[in-house]
Tab-separated table of C-alpha atoms and ligand atoms in Angstrom:
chain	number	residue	atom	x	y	z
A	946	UNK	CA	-8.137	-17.739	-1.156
A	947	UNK	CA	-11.188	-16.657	-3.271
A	948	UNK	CA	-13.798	-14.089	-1.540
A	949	UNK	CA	-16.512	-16.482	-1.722
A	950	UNK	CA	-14.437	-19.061	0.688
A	951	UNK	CA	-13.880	-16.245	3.035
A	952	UNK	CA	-17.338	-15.489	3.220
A	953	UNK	CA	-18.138	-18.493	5.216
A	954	UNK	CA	-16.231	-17.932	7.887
A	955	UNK	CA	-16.755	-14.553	8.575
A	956	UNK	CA	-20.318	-15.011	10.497
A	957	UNK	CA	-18.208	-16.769	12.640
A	958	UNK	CA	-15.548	-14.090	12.871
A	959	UNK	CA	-17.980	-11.095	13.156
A	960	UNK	CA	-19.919	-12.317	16.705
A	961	UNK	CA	-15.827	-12.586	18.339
A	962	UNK	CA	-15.325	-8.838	18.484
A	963	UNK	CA	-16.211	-6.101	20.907
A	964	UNK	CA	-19.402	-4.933	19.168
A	965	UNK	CA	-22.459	-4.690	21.066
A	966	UNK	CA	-25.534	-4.047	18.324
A	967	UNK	CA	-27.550	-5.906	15.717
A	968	UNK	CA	-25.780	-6.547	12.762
A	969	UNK	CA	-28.001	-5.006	10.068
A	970	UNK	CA	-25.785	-5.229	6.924
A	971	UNK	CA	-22.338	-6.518	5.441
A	972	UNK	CA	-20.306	-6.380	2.278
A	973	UNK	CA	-16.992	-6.759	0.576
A	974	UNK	CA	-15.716	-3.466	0.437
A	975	UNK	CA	-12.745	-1.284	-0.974
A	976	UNK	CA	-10.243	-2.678	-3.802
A	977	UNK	CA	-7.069	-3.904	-1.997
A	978	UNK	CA	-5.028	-6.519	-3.712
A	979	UNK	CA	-4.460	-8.682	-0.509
A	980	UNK	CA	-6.674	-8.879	2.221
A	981	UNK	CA	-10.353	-9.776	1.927
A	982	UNK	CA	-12.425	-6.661	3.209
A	983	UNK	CA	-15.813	-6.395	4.668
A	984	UNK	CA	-17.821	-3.410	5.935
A	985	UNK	CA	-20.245	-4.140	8.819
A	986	UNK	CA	-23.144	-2.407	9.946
A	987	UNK	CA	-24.444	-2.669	13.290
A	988	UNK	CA	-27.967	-1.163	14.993
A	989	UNK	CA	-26.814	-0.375	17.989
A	990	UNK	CA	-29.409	0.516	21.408
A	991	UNK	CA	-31.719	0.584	18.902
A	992	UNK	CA	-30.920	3.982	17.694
A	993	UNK	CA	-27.383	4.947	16.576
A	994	UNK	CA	-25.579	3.168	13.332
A	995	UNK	CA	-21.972	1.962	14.018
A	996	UNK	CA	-19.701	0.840	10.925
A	997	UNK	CA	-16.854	-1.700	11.004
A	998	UNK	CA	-14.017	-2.591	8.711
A	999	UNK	CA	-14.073	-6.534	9.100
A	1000	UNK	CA	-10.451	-7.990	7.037
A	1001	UNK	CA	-9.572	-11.648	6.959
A	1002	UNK	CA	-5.922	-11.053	6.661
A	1003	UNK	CA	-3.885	-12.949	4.058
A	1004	UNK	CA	-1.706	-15.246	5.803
A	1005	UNK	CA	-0.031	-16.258	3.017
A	1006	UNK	CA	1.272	-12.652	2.548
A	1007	UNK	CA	1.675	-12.093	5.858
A	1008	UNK	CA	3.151	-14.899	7.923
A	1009	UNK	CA	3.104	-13.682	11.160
A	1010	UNK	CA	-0.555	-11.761	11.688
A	1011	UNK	CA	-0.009	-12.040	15.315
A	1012	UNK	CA	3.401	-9.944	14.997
A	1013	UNK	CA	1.752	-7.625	12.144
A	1014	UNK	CA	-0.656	-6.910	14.895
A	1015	UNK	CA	1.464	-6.341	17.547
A	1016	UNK	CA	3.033	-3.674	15.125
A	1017	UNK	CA	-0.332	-1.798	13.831
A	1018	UNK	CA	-0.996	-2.092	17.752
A	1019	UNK	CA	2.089	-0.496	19.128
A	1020	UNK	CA	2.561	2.603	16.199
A	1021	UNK	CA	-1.389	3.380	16.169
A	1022	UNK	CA	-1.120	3.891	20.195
A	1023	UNK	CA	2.013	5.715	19.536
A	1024	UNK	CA	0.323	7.930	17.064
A	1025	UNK	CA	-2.798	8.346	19.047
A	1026	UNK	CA	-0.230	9.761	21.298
A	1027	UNK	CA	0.766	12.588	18.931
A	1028	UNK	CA	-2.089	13.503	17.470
A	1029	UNK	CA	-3.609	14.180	21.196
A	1030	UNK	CA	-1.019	16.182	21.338
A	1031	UNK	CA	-1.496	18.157	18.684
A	1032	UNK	CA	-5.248	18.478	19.286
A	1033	UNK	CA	-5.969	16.304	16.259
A	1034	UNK	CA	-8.976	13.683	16.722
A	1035	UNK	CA	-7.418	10.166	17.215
A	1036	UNK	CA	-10.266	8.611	16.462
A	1037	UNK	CA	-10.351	9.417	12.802
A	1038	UNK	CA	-6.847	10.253	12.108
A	1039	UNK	CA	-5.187	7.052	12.673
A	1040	UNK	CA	-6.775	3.588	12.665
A	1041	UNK	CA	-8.538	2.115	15.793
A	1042	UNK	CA	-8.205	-1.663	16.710
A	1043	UNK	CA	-11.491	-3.148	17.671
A	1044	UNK	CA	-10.164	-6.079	20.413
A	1045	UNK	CA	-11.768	-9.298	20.547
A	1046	UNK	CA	-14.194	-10.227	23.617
A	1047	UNK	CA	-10.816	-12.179	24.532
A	1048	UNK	CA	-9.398	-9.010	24.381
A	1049	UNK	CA	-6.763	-9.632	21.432
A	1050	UNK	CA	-6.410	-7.286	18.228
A	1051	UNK	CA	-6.961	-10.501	15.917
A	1052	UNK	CA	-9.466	-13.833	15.647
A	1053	UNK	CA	-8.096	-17.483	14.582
A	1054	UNK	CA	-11.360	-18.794	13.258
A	1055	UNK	CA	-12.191	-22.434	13.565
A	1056	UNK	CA	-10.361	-22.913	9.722
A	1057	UNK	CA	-7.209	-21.202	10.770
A	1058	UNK	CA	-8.075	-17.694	9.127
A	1059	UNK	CA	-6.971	-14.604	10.827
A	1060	UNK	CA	-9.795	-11.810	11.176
A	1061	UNK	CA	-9.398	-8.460	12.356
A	1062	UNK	CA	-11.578	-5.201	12.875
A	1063	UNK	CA	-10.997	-1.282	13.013
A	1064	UNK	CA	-13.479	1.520	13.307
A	1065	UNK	CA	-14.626	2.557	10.052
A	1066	UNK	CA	-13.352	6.076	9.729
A	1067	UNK	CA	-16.777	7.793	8.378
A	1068	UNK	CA	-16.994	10.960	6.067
A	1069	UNK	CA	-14.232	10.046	4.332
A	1070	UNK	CA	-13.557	8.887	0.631
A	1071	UNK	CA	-10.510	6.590	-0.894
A	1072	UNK	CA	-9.936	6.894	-4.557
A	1073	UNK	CA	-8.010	4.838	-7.059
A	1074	UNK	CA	-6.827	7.240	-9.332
A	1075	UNK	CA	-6.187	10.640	-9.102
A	1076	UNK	CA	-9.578	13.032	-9.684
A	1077	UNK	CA	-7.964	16.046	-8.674
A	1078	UNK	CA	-4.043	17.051	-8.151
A	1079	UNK	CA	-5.057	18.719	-4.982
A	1080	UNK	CA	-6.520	15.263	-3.421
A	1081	UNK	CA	-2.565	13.890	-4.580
A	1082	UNK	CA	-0.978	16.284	-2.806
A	1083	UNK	CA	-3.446	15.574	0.220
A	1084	UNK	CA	-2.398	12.548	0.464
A	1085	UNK	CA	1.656	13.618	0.082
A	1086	UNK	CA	1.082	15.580	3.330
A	1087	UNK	CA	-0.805	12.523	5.099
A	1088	UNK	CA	2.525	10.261	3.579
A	1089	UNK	CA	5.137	12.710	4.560
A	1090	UNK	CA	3.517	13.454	8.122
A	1091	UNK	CA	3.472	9.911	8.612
A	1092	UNK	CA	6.889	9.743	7.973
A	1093	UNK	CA	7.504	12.742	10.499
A	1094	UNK	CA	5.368	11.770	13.156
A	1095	UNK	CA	6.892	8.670	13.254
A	1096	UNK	CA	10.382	9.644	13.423
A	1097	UNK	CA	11.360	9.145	16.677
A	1098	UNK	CA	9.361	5.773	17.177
A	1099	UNK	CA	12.279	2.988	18.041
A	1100	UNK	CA	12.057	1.502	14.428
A	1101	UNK	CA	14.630	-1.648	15.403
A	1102	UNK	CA	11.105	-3.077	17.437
A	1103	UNK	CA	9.094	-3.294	14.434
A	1104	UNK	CA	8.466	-6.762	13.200
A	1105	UNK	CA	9.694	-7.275	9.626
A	1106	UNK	CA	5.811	-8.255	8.411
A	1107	UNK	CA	7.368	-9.539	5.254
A	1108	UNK	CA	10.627	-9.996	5.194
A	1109	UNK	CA	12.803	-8.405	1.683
A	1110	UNK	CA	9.517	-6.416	1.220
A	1111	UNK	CA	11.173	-3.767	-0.587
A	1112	UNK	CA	14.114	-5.611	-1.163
A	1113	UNK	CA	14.480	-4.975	-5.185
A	1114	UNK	CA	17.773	-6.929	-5.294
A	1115	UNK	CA	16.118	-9.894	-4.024
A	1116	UNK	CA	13.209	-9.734	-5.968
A	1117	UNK	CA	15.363	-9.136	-8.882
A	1118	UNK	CA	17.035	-12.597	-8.312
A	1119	UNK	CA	13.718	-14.346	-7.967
A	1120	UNK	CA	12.335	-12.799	-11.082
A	1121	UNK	CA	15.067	-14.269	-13.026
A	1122	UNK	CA	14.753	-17.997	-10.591
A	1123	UNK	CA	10.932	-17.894	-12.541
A	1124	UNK	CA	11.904	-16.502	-15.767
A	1125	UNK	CA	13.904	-19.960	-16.278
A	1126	UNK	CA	12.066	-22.203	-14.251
A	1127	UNK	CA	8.912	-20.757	-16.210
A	1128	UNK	CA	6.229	-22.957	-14.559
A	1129	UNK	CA	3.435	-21.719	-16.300
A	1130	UNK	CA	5.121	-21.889	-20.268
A	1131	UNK	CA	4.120	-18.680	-20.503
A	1132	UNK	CA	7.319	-16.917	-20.765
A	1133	UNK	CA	7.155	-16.689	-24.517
A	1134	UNK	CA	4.345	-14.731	-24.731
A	1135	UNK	CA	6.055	-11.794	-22.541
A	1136	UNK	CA	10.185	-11.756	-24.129
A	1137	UNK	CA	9.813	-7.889	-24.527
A	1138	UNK	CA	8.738	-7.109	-20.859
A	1139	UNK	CA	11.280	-9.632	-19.437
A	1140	UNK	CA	14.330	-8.364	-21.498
A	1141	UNK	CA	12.723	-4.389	-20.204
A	1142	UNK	CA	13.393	-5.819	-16.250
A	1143	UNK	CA	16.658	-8.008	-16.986
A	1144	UNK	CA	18.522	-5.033	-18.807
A	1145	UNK	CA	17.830	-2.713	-15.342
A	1146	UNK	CA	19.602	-4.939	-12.918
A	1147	UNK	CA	21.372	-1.500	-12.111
A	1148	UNK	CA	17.624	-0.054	-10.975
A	1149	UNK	CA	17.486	-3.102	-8.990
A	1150	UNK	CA	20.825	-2.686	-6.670
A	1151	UNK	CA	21.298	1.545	-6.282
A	1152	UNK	CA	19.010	2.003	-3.558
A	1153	UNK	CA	20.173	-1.126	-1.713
A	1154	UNK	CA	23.469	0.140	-1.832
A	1155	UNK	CA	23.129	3.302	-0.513
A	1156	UNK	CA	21.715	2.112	2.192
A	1157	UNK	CA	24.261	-0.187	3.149
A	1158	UNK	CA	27.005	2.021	2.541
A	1159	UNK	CA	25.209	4.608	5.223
A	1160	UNK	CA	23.987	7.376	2.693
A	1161	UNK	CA	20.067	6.481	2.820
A	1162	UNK	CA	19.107	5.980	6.531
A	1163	UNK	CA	17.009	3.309	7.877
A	1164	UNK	CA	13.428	4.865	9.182
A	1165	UNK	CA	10.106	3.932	9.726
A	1166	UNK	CA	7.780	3.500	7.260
A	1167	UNK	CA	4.524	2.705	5.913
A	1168	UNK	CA	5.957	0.685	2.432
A	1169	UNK	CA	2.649	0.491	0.558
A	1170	UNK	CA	1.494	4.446	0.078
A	1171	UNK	CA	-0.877	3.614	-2.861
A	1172	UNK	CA	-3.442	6.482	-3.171
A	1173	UNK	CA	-5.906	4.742	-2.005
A	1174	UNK	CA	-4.389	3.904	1.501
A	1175	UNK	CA	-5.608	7.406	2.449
A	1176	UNK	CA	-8.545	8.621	3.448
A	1177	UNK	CA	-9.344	11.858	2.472
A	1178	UNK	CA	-12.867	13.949	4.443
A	1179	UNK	CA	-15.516	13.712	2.137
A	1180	UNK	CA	-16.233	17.840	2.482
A	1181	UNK	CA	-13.097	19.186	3.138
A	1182	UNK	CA	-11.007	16.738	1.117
A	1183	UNK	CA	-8.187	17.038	3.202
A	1184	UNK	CA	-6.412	13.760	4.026
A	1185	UNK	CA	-7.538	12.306	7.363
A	1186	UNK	CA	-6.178	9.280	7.622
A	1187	UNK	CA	-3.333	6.969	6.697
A	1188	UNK	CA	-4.696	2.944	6.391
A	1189	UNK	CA	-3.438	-0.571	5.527
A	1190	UNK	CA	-0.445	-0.298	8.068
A	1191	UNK	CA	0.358	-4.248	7.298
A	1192	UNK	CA	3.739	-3.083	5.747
A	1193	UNK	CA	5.283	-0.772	8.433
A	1194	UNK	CA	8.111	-1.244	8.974
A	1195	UNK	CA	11.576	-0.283	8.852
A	1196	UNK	CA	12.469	0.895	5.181
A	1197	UNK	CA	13.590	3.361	3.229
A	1198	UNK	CA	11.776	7.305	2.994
A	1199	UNK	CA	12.345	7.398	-1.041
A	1200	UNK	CA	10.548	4.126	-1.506
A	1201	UNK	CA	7.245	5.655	0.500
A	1202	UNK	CA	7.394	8.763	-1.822
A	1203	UNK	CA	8.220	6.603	-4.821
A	1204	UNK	CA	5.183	3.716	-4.198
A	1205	UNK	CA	3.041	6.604	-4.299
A	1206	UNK	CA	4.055	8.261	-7.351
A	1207	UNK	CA	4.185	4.980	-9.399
A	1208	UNK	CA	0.622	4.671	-8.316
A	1209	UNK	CA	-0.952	8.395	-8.318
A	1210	UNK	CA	0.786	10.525	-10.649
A	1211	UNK	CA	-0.106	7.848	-13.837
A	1212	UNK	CA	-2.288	9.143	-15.921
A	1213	UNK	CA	-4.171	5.616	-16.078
A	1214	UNK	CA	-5.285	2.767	-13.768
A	1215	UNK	CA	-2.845	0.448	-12.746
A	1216	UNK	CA	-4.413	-2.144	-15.159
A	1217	UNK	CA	-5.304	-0.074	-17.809
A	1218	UNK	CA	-4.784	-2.332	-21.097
A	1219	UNK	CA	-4.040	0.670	-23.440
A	1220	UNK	CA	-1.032	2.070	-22.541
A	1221	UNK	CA	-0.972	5.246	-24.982
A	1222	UNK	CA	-2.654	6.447	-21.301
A	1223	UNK	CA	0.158	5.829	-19.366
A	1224	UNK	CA	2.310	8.201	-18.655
A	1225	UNK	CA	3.900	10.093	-15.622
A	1226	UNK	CA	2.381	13.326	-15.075
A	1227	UNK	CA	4.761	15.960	-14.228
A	1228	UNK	CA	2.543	18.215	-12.707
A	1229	UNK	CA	0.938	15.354	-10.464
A	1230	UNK	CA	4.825	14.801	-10.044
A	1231	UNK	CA	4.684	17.983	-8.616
A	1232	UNK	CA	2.069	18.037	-6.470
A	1233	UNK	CA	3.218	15.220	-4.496
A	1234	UNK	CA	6.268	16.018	-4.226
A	1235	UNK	CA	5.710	19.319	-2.632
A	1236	UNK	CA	3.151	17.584	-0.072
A	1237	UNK	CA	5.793	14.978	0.837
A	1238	UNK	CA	8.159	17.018	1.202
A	1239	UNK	CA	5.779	19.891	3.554
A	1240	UNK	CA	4.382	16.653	5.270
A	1241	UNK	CA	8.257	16.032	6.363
A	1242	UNK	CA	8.925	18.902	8.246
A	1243	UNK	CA	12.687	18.751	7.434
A	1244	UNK	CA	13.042	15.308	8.635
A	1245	UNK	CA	14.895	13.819	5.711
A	1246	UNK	CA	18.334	14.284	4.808
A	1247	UNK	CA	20.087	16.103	1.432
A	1248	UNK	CA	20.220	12.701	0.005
A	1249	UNK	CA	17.112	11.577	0.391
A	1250	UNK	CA	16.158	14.487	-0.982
A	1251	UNK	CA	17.941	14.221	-4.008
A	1252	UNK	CA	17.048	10.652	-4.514
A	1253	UNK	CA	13.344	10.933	-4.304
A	1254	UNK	CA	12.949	10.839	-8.040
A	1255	UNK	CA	14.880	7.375	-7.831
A	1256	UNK	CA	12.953	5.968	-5.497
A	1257	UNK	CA	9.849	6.799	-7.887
A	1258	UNK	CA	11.369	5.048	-10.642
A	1259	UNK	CA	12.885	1.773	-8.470
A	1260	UNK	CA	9.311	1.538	-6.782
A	1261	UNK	CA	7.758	1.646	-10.149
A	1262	UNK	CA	10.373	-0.776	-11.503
A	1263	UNK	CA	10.268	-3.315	-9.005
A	1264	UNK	CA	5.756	-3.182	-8.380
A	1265	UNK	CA	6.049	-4.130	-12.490
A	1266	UNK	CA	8.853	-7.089	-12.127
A	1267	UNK	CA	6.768	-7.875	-9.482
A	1268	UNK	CA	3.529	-7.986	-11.110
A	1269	UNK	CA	5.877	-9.807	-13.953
A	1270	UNK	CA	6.955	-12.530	-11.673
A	1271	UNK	CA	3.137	-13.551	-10.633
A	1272	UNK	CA	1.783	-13.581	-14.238
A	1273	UNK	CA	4.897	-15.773	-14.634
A	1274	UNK	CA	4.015	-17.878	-11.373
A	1275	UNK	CA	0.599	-18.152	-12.392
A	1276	UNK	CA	-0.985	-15.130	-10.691
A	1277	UNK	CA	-0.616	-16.940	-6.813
A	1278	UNK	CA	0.057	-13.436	-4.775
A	1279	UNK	CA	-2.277	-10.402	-6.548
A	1280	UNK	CA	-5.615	-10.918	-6.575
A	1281	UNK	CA	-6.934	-10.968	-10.021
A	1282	UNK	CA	-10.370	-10.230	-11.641
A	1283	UNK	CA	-9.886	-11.055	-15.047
A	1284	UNK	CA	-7.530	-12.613	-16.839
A	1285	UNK	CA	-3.727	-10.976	-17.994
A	1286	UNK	CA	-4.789	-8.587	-15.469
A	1287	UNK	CA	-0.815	-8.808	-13.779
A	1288	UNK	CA	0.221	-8.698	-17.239
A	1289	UNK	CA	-1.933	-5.423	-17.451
A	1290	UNK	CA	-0.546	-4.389	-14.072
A	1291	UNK	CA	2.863	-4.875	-15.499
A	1292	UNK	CA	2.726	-3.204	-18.356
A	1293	UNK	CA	1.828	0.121	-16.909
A	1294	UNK	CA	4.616	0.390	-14.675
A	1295	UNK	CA	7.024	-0.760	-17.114
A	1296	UNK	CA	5.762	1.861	-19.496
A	1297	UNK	CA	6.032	4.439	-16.680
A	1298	UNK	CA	9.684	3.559	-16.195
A	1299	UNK	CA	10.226	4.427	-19.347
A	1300	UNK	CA	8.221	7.365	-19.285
A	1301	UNK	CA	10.468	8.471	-16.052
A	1302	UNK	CA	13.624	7.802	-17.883
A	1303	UNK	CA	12.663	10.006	-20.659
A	1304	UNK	CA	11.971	13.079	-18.512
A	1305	UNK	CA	14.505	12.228	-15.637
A	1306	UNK	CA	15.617	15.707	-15.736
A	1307	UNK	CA	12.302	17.274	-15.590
A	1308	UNK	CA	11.680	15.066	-12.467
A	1309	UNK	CA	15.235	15.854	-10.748
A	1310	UNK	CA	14.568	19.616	-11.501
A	1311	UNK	CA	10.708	19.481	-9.709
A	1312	UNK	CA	12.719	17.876	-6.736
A	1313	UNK	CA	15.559	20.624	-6.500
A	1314	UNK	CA	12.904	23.100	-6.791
A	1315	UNK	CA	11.723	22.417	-3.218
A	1316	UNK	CA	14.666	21.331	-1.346
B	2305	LIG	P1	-5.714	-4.120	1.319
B	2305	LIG	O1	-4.490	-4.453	2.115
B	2305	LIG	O2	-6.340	-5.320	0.739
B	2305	LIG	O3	-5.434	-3.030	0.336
B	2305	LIG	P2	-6.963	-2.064	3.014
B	2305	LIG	O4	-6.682	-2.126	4.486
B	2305	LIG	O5	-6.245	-1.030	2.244
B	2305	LIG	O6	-6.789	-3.534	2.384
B	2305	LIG	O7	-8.541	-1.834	2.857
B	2305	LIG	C1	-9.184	-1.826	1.593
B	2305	LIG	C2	-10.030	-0.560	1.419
B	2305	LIG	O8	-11.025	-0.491	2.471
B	2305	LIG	C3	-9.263	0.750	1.527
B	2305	LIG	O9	-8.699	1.144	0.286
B	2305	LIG	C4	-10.336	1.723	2.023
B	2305	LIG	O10	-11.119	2.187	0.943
B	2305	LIG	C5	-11.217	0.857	2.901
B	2305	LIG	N1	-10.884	0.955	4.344
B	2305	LIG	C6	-10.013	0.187	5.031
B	2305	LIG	N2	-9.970	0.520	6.337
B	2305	LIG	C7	-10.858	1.519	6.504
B	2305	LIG	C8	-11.323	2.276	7.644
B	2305	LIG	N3	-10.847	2.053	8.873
B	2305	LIG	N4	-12.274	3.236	7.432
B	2305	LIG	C9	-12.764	3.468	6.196
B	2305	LIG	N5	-12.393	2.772	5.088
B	2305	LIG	C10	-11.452	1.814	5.225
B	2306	LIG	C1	-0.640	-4.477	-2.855
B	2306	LIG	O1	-2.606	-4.252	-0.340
B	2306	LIG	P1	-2.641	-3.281	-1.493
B	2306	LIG	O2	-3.608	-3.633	-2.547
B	2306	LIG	O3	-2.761	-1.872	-0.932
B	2306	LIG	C2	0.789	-4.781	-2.402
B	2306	LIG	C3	1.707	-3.593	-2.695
B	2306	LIG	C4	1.677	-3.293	-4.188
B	2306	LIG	C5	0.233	-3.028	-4.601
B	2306	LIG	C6	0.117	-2.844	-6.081
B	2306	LIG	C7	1.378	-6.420	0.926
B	2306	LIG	O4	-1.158	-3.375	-2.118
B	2306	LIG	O5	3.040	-3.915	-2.316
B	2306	LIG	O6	2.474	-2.161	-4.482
B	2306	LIG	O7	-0.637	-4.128	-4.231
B	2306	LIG	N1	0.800	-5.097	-0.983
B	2306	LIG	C8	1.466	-6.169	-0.522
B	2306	LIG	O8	-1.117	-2.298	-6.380
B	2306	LIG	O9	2.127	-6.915	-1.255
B	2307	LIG	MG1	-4.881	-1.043	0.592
């Protein structure tokens, strides 16, 4: 699905919602890897100016947007809930579902494409790499409080939005279905990087383990807690706001603190071609780990504890076999914007898994520091 296709439908899409103004302006907005993302701006009475996140949802990704919605539906109302409660503002701390005039949180346009809207959350900023350690640890709080605030929410009702999502033992086995099948030939050019993810099959099974045999417990969680899936107030800088709830679901604690630490505590962009950047940065390390860990008001478990710094290094391992396995399939599931840009993508994380294995000790000793 290339932006410029989804651009035709989304007149269509826009006039469906509960939005009562002149439209006065609209753009693609934000750099997510999935869904196609608009920002809307509406006159409205006249007077006041109204912004709206617009999405057409990937439906290849997701196969059930009616499901994903029902989820985002049922754990932003429950949230709403809490944050009330705590006299937070549940209009900017959690996102807010604009319904269709039908009265449904998503559109089937005339092509089959799924559209959906929120409330853009103003004042606020996302970045895509880290500025300043104190925005990191911002948005460890936001991820750990997410991960409190959410744990008494029945997580056996979510809808699996993508089923095996962080299933690294799964993936693992289709990495190596497409490292023989090789539809692309390109498998040649790439022997070092595959012989990196096949000689880690252990990486690939601990966590999966664990949780079968009982000693990491099943909770809810948000399963995609890249950096810039926060918003953060544009004068305070505190973290507002925790987006892109497509992937909530029931999963695993470590892997929320881990996605975020394979994302936000690199010292380069996820695509950065010169990896003498790369590295994991123990004090951004730190950071996060101590606003997880605040953010989780004593809601995880001794072992979970202990095995955050794993679930940094499985997160990181399995985003770069994944990144692998599209360059191999012939880049069908991340958006790209230039070419090699999965092989990019993959690079970096498979040079921070090295990184992490180098200074595993320096990582488990940041962890016991604040448990
Ligand atoms: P994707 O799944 O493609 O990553 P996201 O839902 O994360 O899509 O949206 C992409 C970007 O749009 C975000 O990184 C953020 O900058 C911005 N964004 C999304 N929703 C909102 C919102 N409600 N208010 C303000 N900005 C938003
Ligand atoms: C995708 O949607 P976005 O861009 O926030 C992906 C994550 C990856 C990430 C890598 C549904 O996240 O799992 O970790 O790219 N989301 C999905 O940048 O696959
Ligand atoms: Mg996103």
């Amino acid at each position: 699905m290339d932006r410029e296709d989804a651009c035709k439908n989304r007149w269509e899409a826009i006039e469906q919602f509960q939005i009562d103004g002149k439209l006065m302006r609209e753009e693609p907005y934000g750099h997510g890897h999935i869904n196609d993302t608009f920002l809307l701006t509406f006159l409205i009475k006249d007077k006041n100016i109204l912004r709206v996140i617009l999405q057409r949802m990937n439906h290849e990704v997701f196969k059930k947007p009616a499901q994903l919605m029902e989820n985002i539906w049922n754990v932003t109302s429950f949230l709403k809930k809490k944050i009330m409660a705590q006299g937070g503002d549940p209009k900017r701390e959690t996102l807010n579902v604009i319904e269709t005039r039908d009265g449904l949180s998503l559109y089937i346009d005339s092509r089959g494409y799924y559209w959906r809207a929120y409330s853009f959350v103003e004042d606020t900023m996302s970045f895509d790499i880290v500025e300043r350690p104190e925005d990191f640890y911002e948005s460890g709080v936001a991820f750990g409080k997410f991960q409190s605030m959410l744990s008494d929410y029945p997580a056996e009702t979510l809808h699996e939005t993508i089923v095996g999502f962080h299933d690294t033992k799964a993936r693992f086995h289709k990495f190596q279905e497409i490292v023989k099948a090789d539809p692309m030939g390109r498998g040649s050019l790439v022997k070092k990087e595959i012989e990196f993810v096949q000689e880690r099959r252990e990486t690939a099974e601990i966590l999966g383990r664990m949780q079968a045999l009982g000693e990491l417990p099943l909770r809810v969680t948000h399963n995609d807690t890249k950096l810039n899936n926060v918003l953060l107030d544009n004068k305070t800088r505190k973290a507002i706001c925790v987006i892109d709830l497509d992937t909530v679901m029931p999963g695993l604690a470590v892997n929320d603190f881990g996605d975020s630490i394979r994302f936000g505590a690199s010292t380069g962009a996820e695509d950065e071609k010169d990896l003498r950047k790369i590295e994991c940065d123990l004090q951004l390390f730190e950071c996060y780990t101590r606003g997880f860990i605040e953010g989780c008001k004593g809601k995880l478990t001794k072992k979970e504890l202990e095995m955050l710094p794993m679930g940094a290094k499985v997160m990181t391992f399995e985003c770069g076999m994944r990144f692998l396995t599209d360059y191999l399939e012939g880049d069908i599931y991340f958006k790209i914007h230039r070419e090699d840009q999965n092989l990019d993508r993959c690079r970096t994380q498979l040079k921070l898994v090295e990184d992490m294995e180098k200074k595993w000790e320096k990582l488990m000793n940041i962890v016991n520091k604040y448990i």
